[in-house]
PDB file of C-alpha atoms and ligand atoms in Angstrom:
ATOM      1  CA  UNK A   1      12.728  -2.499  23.322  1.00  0.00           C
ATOM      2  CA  UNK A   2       9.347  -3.922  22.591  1.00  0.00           C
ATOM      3  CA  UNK A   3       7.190  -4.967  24.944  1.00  0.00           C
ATOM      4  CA  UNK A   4       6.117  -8.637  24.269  1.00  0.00           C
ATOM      5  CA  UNK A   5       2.212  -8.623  24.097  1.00  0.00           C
ATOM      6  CA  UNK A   6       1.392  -5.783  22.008  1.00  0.00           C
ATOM      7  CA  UNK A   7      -1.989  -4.600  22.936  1.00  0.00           C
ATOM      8  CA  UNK A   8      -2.775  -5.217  26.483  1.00  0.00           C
ATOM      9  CA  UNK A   9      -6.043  -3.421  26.659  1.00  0.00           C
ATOM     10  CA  UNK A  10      -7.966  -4.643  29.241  1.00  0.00           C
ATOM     11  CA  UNK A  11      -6.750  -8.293  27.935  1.00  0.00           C
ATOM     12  CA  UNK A  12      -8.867  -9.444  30.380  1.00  0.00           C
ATOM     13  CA  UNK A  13     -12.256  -8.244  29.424  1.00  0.00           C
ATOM     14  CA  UNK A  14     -11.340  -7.949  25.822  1.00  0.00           C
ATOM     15  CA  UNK A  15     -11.269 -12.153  26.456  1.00  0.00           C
ATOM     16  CA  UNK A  16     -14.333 -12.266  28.231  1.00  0.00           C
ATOM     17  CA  UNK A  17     -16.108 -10.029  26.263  1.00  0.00           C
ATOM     18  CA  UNK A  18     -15.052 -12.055  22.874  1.00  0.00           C
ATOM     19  CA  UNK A  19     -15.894 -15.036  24.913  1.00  0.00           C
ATOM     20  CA  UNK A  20     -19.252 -13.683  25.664  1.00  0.00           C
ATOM     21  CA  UNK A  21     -19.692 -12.540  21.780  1.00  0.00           C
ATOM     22  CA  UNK A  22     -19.136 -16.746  20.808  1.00  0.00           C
ATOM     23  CA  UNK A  23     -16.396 -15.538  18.879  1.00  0.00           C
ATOM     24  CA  UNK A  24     -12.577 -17.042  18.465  1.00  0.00           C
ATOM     25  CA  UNK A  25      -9.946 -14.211  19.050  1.00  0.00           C
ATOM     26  CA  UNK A  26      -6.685 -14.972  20.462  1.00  0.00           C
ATOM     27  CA  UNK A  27      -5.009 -13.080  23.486  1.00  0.00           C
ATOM     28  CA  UNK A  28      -2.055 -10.707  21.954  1.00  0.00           C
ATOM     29  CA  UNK A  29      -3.972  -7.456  20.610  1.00  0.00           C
ATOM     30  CA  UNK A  30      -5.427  -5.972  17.611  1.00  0.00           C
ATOM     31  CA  UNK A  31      -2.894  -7.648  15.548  1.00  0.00           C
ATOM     32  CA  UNK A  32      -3.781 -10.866  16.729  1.00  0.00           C
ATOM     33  CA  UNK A  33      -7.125 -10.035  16.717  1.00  0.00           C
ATOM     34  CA  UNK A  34      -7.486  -9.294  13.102  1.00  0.00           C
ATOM     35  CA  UNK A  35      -4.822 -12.007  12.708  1.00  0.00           C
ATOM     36  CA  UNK A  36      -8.328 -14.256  13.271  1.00  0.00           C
ATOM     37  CA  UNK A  37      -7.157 -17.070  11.189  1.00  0.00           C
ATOM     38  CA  UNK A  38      -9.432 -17.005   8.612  1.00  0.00           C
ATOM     39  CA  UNK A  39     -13.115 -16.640   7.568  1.00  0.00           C
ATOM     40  CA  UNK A  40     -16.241 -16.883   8.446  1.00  0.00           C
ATOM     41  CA  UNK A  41     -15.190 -13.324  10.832  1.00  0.00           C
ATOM     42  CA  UNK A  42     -16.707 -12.228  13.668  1.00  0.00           C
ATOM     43  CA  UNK A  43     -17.498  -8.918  14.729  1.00  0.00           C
ATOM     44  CA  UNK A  44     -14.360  -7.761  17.096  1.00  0.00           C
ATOM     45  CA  UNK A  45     -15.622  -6.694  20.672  1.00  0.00           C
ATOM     46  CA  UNK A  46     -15.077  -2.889  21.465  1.00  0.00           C
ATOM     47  CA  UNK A  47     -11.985  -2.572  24.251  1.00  0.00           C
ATOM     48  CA  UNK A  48     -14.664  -0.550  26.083  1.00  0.00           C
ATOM     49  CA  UNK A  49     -18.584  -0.211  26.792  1.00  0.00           C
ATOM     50  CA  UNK A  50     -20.513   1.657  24.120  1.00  0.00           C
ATOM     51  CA  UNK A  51     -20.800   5.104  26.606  1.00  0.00           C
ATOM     52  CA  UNK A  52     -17.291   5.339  27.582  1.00  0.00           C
ATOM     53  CA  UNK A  53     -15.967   7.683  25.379  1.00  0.00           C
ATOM     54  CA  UNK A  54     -18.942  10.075  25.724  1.00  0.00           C
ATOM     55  CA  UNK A  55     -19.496  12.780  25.789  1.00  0.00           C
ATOM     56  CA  UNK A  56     -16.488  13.396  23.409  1.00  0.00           C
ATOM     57  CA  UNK A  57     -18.187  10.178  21.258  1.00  0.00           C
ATOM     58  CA  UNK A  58     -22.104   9.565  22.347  1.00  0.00           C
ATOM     59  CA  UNK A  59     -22.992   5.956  22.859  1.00  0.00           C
ATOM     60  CA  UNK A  60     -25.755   6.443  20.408  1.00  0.00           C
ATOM     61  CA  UNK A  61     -22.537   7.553  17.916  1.00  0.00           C
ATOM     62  CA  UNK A  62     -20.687   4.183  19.092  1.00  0.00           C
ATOM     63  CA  UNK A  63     -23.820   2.272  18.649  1.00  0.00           C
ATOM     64  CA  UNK A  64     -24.740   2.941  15.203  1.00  0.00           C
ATOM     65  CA  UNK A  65     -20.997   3.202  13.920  1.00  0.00           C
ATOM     66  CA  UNK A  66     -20.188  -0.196  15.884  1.00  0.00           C
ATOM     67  CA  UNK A  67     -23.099  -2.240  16.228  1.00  0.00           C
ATOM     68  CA  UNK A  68     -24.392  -1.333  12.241  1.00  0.00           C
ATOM     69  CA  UNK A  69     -21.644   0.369  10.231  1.00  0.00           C
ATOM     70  CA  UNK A  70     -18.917  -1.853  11.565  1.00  0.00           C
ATOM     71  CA  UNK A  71     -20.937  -5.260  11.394  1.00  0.00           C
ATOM     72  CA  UNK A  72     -22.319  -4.426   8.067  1.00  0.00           C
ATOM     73  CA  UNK A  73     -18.816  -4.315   6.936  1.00  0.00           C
ATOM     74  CA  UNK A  74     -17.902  -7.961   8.496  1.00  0.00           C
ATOM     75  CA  UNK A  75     -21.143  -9.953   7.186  1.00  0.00           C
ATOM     76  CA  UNK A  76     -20.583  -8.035   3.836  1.00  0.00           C
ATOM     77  CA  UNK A  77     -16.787  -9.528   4.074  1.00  0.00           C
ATOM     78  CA  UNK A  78     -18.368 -13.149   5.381  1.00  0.00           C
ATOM     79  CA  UNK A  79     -20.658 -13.180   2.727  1.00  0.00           C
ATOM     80  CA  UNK A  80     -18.071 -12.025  -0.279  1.00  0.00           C
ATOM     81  CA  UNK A  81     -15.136 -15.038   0.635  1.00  0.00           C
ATOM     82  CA  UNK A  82     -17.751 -17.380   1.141  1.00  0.00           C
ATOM     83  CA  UNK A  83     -16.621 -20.395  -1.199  1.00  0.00           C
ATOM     84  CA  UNK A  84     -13.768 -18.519  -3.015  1.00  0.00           C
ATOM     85  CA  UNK A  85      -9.966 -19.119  -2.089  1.00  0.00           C
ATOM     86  CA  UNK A  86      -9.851 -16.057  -0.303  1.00  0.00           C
ATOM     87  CA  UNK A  87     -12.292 -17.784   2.630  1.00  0.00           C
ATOM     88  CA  UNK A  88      -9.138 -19.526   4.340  1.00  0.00           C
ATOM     89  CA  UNK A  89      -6.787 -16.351   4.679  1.00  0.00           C
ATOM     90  CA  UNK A  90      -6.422 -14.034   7.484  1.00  0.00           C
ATOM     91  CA  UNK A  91      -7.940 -10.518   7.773  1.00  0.00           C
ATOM     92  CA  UNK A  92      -4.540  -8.922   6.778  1.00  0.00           C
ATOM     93  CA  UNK A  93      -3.977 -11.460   3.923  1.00  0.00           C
ATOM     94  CA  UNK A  94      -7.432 -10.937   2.012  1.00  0.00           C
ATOM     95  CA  UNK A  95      -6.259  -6.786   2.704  1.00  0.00           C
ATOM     96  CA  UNK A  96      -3.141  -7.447   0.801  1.00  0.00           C
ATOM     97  CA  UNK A  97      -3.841  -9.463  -2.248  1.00  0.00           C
ATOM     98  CA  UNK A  98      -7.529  -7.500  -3.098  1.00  0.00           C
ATOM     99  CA  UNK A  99      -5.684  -3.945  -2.892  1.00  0.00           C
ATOM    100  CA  UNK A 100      -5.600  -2.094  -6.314  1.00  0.00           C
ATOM    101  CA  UNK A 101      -7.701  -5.405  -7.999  1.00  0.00           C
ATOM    102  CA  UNK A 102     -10.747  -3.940  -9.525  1.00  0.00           C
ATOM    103  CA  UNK A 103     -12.122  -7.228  -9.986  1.00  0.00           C
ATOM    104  CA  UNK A 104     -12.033  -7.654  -6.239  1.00  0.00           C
ATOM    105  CA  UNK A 105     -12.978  -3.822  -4.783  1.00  0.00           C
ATOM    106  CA  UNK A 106     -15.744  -4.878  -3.039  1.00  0.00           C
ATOM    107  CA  UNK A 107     -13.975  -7.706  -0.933  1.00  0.00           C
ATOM    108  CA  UNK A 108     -11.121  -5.428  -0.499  1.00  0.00           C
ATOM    109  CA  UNK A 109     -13.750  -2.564   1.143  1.00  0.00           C
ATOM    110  CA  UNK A 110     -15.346  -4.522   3.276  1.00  0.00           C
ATOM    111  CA  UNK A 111     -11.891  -6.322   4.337  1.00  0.00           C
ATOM    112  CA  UNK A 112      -9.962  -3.064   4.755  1.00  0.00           C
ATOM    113  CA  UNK A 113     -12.954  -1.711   6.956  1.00  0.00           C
ATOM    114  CA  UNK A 114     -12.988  -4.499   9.046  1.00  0.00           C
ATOM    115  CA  UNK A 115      -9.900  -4.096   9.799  1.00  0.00           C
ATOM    116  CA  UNK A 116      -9.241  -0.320  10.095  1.00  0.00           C
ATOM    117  CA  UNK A 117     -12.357   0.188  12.670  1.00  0.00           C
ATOM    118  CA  UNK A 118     -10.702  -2.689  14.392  1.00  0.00           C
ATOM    119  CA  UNK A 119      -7.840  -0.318  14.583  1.00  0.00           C
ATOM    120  CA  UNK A 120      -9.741   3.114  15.265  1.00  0.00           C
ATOM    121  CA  UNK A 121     -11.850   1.397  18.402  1.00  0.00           C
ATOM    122  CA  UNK A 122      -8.511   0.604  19.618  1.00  0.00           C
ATOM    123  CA  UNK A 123      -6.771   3.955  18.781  1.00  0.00           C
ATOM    124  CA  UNK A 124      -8.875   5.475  21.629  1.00  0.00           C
ATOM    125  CA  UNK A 125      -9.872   4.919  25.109  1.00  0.00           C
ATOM    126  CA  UNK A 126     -11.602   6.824  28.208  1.00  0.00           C
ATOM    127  CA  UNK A 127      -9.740  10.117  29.356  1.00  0.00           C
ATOM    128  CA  UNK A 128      -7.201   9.818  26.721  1.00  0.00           C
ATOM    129  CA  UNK A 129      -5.768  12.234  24.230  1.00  0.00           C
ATOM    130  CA  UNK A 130      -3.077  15.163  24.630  1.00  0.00           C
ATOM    131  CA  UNK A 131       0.503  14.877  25.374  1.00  0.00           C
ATOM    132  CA  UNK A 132       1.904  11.092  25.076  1.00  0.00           C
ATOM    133  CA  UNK A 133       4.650  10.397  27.451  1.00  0.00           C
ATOM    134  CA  UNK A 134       8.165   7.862  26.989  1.00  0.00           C
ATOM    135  CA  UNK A 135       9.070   6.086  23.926  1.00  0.00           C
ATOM    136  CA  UNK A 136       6.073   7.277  21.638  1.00  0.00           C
ATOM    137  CA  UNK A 137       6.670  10.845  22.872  1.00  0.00           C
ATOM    138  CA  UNK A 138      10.331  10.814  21.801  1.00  0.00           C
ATOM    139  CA  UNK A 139       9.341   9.651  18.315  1.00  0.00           C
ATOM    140  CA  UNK A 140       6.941  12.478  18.243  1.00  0.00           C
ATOM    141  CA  UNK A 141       9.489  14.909  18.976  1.00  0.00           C
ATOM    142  CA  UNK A 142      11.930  13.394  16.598  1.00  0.00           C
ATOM    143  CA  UNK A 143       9.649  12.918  13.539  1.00  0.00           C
ATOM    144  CA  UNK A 144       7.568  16.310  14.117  1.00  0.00           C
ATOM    145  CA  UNK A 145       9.563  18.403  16.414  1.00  0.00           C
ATOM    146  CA  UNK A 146       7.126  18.310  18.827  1.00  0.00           C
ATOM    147  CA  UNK A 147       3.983  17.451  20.134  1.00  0.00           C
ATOM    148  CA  UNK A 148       2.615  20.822  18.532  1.00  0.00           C
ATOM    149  CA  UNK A 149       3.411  20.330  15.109  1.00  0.00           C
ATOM    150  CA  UNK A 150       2.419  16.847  15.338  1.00  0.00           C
ATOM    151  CA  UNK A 151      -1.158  17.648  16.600  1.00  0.00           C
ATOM    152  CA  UNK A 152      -1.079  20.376  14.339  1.00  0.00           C
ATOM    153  CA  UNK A 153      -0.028  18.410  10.875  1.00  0.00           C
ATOM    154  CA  UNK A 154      -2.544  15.324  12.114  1.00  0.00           C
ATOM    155  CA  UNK A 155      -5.776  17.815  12.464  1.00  0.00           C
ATOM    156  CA  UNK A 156      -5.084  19.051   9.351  1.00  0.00           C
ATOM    157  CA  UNK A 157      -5.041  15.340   7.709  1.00  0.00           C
ATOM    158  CA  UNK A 158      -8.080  14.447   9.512  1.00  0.00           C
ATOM    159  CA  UNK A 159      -9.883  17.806   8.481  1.00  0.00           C
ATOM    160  CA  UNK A 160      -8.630  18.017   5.122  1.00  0.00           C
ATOM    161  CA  UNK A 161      -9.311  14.540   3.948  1.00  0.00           C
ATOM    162  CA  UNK A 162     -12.346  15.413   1.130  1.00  0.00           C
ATOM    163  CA  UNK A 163     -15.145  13.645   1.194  1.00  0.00           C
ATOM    164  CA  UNK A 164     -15.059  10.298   3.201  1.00  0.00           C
ATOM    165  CA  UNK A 165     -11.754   8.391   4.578  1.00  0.00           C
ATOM    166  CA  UNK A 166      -9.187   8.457   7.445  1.00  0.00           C
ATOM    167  CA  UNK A 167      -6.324   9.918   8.835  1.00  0.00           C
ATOM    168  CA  UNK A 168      -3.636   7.623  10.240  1.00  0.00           C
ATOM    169  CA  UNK A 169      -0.365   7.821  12.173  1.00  0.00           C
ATOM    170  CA  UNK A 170       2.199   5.626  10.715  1.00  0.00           C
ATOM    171  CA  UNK A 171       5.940   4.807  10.995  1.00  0.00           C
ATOM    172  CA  UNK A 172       7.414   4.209   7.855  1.00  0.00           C
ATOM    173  CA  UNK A 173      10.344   1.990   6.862  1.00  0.00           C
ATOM    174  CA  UNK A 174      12.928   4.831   7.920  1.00  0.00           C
ATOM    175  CA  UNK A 175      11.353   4.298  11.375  1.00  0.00           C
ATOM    176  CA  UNK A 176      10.125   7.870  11.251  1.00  0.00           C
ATOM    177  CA  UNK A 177       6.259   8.845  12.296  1.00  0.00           C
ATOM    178  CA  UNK A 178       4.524  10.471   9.496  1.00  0.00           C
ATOM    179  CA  UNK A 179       0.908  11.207   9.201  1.00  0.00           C
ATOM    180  CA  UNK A 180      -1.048   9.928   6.082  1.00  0.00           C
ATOM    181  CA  UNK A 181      -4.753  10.403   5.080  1.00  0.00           C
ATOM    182  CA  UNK A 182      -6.765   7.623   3.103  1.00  0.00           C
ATOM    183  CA  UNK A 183      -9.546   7.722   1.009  1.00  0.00           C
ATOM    184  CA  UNK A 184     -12.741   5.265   1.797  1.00  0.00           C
ATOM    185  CA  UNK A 185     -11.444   2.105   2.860  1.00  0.00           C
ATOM    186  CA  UNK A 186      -7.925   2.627   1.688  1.00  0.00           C
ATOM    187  CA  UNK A 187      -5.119   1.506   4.404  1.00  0.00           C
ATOM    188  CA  UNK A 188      -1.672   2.190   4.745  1.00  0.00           C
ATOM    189  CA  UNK A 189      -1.463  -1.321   5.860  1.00  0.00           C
ATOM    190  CA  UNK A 190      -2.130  -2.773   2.507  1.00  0.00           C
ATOM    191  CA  UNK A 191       0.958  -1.506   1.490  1.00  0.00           C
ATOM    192  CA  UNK A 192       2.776  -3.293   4.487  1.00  0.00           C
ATOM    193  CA  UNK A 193       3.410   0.068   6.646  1.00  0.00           C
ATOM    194  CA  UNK A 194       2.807   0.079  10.115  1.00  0.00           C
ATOM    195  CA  UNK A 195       0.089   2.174  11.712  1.00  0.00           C
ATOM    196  CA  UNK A 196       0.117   3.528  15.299  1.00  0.00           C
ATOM    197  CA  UNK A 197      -3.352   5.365  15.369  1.00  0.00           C
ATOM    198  CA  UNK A 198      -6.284   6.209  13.151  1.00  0.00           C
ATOM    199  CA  UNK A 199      -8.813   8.690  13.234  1.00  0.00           C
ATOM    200  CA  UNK A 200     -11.960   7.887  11.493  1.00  0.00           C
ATOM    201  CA  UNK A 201     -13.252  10.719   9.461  1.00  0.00           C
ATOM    202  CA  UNK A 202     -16.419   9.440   7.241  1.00  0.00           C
ATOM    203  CA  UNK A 203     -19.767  11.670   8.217  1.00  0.00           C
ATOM    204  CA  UNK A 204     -20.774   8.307  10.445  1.00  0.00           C
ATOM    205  CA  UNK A 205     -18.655   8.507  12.900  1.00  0.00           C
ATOM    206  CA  UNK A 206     -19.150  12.044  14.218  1.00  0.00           C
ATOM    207  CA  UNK A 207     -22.588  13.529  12.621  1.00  0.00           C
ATOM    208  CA  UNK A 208     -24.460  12.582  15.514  1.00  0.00           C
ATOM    209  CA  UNK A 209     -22.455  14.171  17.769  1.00  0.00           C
ATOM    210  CA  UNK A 210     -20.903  16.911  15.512  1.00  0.00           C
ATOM    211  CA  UNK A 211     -22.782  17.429  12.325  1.00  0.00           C
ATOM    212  CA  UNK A 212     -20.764  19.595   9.836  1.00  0.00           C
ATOM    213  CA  UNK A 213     -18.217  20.411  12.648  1.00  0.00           C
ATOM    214  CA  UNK A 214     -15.387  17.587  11.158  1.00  0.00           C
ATOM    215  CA  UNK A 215     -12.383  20.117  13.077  1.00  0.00           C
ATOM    216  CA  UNK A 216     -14.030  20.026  16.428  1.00  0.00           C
ATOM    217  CA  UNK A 217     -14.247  16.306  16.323  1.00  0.00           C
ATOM    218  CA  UNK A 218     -11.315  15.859  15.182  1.00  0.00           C
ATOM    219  CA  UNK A 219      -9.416  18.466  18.293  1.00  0.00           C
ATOM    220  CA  UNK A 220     -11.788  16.850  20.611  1.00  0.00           C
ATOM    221  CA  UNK A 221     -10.294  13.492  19.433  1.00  0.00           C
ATOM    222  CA  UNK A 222      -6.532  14.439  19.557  1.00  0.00           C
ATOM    223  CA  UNK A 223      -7.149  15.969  22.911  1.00  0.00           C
ATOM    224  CA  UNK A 224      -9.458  13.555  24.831  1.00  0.00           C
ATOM    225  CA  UNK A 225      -9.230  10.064  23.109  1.00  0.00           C
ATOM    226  CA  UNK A 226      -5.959   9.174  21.417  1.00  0.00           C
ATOM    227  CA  UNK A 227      -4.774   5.650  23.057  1.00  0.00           C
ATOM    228  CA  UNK A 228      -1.003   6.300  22.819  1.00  0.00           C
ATOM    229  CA  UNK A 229      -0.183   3.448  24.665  1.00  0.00           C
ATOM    230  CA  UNK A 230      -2.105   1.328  22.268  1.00  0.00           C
ATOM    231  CA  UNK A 231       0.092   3.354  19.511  1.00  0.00           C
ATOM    232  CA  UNK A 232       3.579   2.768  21.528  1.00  0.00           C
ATOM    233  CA  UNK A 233       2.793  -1.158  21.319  1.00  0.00           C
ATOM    234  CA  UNK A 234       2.379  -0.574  17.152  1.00  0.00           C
ATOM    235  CA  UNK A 235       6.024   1.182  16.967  1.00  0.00           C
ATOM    236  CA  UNK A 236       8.819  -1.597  15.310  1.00  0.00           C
ATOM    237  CA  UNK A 237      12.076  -1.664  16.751  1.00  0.00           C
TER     238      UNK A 237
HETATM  239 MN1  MN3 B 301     -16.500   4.269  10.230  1.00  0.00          MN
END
């Protein structure tokens, strides 16, 4: 069964906090969130205050990656729709119809990384990570075998993905969980598949914290961060 709202994180303060930021975003989750109607689009609050996934992410990390990387990205998209018909879609829309159009790559970058930092702030919270527990855990034993093999096959996405890009957990049309890796701003959601969690993997967001040391992000990440109940409120029925 799904559960009506899907993202519930702190609803509450995400509300206030968008309130406090000036900026329009409707109750109901990421989805809804990056279901913004349409441009200008304003930076997305974080679900959580800059230092509370430290010390496995430093606020100095979150600050940068949030306050410059991920901004950069939404007045690069503001500034790229401006007067062209792609200024009234949605976030998701302006995904869709700029992926694979190399007349458009540079709306669809800024776009897709909008939207998929939207997604990784929300793929992790304080004193998550390890073992997930009800509905998401029995698709994790019946896609992977278990929670091993899962965390096993995911690391090695996250780890292995060359150069800069992202590792995602995704449920595909057959309903199973699979793990995927994208390059840059590449999305599994521009090709309509649903994504549970994503782990950001570009140099920004862990060199701070990690330098070269991509694997022990990545395990520190699996084990300490993962929001699973954000990623049970992603699964279709
Ligand atoms: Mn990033």
């Amino acid at each position: 069964m799904r559960s009506a709202p899907r993202i519930l994180m702190t609803r509450r303060r995400l509300i206030g906090t968008a309130l406090a930021a000036g900026s329009l975003v409707s109750v109901g989750g990421v989805r809804r969130t990056l279901a913004q109607a349409s441009g200008p689009f304003a930076l997305p609050p974080l679900p959580y205050p800059e230092e509370a996934l430290a010390p496995v992410i430093s606020s100095t990390t979150i600050g940068f990656h949030y306050g410059k990387h991920h901004r950069a990205y939404v007045d690069n998209l503001n500034k790229a729709i401006e007067g062209t018909n792609l200024a009234g879609k949605s976030l998701e829309d302006i995904v869709k119809a700029t992926a694979g159009d190399p007349a458009r790559v540079a709306v669809f970058n800024n776009a897709a990384q909008d939207w998929n930092h939207t997604f990784y702030w929300s793929s992790m919270r304080p004193n998550g990570g390890g073992m997930p527990s009800g509905l998401i855990a029995d698709h994790i034993k019946d896609s992977f075998g278990d929670y091993a093999k899962f965390h096993q096959e995911f690391a090695t996405a996250a780890v292995t993905q060359f150069g800069s890009g992202w590792a995602w957990l995704v449920q595909d049309q057959d309903r199973k969980l699979k793990v995927v890796k994208t390059a840059n701003a590449d999305t599994p959601m521009a090709r309509g598949v649903t994504c549970l969690l994503t782990c950001d993997v570009w140099e920004h967001a862990y060199y701070l914290d990690y330098q070269n040391r991509r694997p022990d992000y990545v395990n520190a990440w699996l084990d300490k961060l993962v929001n699973w109940d954000f990623a049970a409120r992603q699964l279709g029925t």
